PDB file of C-alpha atoms in Angstrom:
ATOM      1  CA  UNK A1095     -16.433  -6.804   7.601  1.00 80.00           C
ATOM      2  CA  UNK A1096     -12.849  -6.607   6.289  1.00 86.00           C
ATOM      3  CA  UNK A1097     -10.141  -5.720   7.933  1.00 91.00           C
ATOM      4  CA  UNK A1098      -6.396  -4.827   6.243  1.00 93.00           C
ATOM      5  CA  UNK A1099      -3.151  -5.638   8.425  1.00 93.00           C
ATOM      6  CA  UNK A1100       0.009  -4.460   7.418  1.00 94.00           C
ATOM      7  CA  UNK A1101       3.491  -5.195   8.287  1.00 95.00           C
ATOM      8  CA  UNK A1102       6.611  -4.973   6.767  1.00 97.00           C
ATOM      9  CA  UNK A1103       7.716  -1.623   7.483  1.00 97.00           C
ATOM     10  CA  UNK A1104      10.875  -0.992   9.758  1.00 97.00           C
ATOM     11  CA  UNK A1105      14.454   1.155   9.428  1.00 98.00           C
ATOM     12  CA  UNK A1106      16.962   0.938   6.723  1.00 98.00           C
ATOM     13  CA  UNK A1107      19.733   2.752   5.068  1.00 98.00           C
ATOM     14  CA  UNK A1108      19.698   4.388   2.035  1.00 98.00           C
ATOM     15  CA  UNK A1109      19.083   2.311  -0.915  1.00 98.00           C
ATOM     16  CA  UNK A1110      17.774  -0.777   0.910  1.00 98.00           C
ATOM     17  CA  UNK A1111      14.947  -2.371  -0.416  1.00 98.00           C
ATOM     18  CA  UNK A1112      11.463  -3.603   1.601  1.00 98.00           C
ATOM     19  CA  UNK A1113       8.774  -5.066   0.923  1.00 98.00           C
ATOM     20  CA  UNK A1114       5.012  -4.174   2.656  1.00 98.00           C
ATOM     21  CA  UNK A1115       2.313  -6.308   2.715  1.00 97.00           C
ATOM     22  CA  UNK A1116      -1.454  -6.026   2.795  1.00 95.00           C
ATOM     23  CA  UNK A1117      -3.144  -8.542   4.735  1.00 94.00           C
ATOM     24  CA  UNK A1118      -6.873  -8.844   3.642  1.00 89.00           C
ATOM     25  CA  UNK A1119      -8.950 -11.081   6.580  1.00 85.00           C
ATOM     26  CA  UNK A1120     -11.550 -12.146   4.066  1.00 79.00           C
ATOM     27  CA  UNK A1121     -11.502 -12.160   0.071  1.00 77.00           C
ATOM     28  CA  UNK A1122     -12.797  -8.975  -1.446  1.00 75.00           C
ATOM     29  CA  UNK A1123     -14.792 -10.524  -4.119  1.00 75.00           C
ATOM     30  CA  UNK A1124     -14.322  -7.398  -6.629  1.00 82.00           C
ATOM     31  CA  UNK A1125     -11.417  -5.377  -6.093  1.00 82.00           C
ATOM     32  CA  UNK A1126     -12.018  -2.271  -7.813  1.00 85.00           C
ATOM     33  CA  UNK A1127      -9.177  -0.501  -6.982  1.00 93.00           C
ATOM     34  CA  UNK A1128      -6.115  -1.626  -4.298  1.00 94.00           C
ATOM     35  CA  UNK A1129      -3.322   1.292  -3.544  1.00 97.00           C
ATOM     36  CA  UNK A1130      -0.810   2.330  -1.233  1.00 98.00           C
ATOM     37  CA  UNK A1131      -0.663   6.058   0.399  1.00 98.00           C
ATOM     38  CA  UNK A1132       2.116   7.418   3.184  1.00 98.00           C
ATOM     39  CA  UNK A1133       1.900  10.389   5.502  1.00 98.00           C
ATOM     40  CA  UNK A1134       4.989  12.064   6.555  1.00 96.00           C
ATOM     41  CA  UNK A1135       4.800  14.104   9.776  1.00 92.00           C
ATOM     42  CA  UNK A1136       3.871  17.103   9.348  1.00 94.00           C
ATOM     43  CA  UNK A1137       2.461  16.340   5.712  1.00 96.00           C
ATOM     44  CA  UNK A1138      -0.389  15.384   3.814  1.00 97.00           C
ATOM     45  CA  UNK A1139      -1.652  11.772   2.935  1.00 97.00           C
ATOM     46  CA  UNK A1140       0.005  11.154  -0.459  1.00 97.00           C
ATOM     47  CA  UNK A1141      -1.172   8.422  -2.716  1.00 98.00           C
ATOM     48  CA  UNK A1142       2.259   6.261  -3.591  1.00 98.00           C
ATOM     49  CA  UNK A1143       1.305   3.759  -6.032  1.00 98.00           C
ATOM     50  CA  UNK A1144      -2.467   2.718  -7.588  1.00 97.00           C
ATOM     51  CA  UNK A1145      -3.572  -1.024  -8.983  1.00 95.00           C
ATOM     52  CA  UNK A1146      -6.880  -1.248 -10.849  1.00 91.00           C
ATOM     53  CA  UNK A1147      -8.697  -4.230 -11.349  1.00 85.00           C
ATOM     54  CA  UNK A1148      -8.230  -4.054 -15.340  1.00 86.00           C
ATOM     55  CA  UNK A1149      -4.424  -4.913 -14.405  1.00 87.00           C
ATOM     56  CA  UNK A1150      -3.368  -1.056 -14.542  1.00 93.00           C
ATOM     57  CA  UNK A1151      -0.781   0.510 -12.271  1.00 96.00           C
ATOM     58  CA  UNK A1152      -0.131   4.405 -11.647  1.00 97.00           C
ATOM     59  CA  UNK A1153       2.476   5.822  -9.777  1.00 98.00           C
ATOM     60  CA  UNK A1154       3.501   9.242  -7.563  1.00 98.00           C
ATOM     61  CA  UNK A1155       6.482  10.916  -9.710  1.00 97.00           C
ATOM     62  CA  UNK A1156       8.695  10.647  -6.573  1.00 97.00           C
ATOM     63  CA  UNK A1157       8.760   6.229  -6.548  1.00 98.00           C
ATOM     64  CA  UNK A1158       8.110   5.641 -10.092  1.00 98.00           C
ATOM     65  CA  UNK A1159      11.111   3.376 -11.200  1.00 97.00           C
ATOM     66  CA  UNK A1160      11.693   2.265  -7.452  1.00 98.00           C
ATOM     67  CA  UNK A1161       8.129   1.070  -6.194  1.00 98.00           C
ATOM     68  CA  UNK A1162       6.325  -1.943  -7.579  1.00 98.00           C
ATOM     69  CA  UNK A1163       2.440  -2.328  -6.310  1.00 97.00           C
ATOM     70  CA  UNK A1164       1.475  -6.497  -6.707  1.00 95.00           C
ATOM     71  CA  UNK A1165      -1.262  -8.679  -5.311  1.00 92.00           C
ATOM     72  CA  UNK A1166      -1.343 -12.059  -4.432  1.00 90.00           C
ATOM     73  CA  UNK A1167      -4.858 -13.219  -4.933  1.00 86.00           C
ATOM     74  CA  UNK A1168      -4.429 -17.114  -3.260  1.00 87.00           C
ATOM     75  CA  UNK A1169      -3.209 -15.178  -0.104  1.00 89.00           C
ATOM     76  CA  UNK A1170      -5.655 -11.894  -0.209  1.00 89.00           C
ATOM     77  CA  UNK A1171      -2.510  -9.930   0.084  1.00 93.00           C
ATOM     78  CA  UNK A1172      -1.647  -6.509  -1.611  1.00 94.00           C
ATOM     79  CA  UNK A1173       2.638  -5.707  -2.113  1.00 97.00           C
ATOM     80  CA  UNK A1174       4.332  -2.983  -2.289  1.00 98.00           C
ATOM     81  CA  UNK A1175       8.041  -3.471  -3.182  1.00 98.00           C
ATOM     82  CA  UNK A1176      10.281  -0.342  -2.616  1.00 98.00           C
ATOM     83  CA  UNK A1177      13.884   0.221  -3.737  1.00 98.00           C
ATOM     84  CA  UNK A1178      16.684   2.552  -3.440  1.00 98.00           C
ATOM     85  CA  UNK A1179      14.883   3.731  -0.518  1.00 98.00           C
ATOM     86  CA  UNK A1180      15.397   7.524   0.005  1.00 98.00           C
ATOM     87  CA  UNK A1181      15.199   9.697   3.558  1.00 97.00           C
ATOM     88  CA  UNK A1182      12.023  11.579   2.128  1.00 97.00           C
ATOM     89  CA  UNK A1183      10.475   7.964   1.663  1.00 98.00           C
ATOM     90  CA  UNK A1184      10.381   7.896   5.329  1.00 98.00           C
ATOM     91  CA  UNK A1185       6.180   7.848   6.987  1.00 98.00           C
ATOM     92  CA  UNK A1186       3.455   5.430   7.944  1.00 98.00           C
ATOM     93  CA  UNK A1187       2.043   4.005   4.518  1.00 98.00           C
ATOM     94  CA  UNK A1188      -1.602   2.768   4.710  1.00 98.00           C
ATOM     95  CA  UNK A1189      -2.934   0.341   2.786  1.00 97.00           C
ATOM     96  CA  UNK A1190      -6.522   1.026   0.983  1.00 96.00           C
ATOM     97  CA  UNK A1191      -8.667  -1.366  -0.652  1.00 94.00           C
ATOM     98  CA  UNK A1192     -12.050  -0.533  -2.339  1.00 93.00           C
ATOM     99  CA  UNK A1193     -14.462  -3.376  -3.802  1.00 91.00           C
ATOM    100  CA  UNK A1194     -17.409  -5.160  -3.370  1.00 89.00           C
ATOM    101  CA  UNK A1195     -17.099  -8.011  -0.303  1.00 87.00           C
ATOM    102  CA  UNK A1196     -20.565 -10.107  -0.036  1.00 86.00           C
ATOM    103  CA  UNK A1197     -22.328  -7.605  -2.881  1.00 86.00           C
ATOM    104  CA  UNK A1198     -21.421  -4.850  -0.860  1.00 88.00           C
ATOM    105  CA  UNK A1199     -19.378  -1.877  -2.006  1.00 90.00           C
ATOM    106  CA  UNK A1200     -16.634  -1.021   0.351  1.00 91.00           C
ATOM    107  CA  UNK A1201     -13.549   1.400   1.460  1.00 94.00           C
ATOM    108  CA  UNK A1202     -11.063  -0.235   3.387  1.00 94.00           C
ATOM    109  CA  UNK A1203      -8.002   1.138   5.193  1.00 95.00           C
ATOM    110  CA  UNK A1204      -5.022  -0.732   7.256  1.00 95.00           C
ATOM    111  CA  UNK A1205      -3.606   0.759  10.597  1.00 95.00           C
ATOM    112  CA  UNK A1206      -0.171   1.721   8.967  1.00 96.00           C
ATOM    113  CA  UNK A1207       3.307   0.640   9.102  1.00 97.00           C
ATOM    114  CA  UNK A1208       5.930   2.980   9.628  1.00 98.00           C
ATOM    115  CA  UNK A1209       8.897   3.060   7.143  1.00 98.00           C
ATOM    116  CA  UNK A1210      11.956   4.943   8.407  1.00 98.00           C
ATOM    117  CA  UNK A1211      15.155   5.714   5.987  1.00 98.00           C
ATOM    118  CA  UNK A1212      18.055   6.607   8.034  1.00 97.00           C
ATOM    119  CA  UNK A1213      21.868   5.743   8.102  1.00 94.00           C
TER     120      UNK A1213
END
């Protein structure tokens, strides 16, 4: 089985930057598809950014110009840089991985991390 970790996430101002990460605990041998979503309370799961194994990258309307989604494949780690961070950026942003580990097609999800935006 595969499990994601997260971490990264914490509270900044306004137009700081962080960085998530994606911790995979084994190496997905396919990686179809690798993306990050948030929730905000009260709200909806909302896809943020999408990676595709053909090297593409698609991003929500709200973070395009200010998120970057990046993998690491030597460290089974998915990235998602965020920039000029904005109070609606604030939620817990899940990690989600789907591929094939050991011939096996799979969905995986991380626990969260919370990002808060706050001065």
């Amino acid at each position: 089985q595969v499990q994601l970790v997260e971490s990264g996430g914490g509270v900044v101002q306004p137009g700081g930057s962080l960085r998530l990460s994606c911790a995979m605990s084994r190496s997905i041998n396919i990686i179809i598809t690798m993306s990050w979503y948030r929730q905000a309370p009260g709200k909806e799961r909302e896809l943020v950014a999408t990676g595709t194994s053909g090297g593409t990258t698609d991003y929500a309307d709200s973070v395009k110009g200010r998120f970057t989604i990046s993998r690491d494949n030597a460290k089974n780690t998915v990235y998602l840089q965020m920039n000029n961070l904005k109070p609606e950026d604030t939620a817990v942003y899940y990690c989600h991985v789907a591929g094939y580990y050991s011939g096996q097609y799979g969905v995986y999800w991380g626990q969260g991390t919370q990002v808060t935006v706050s001065s």
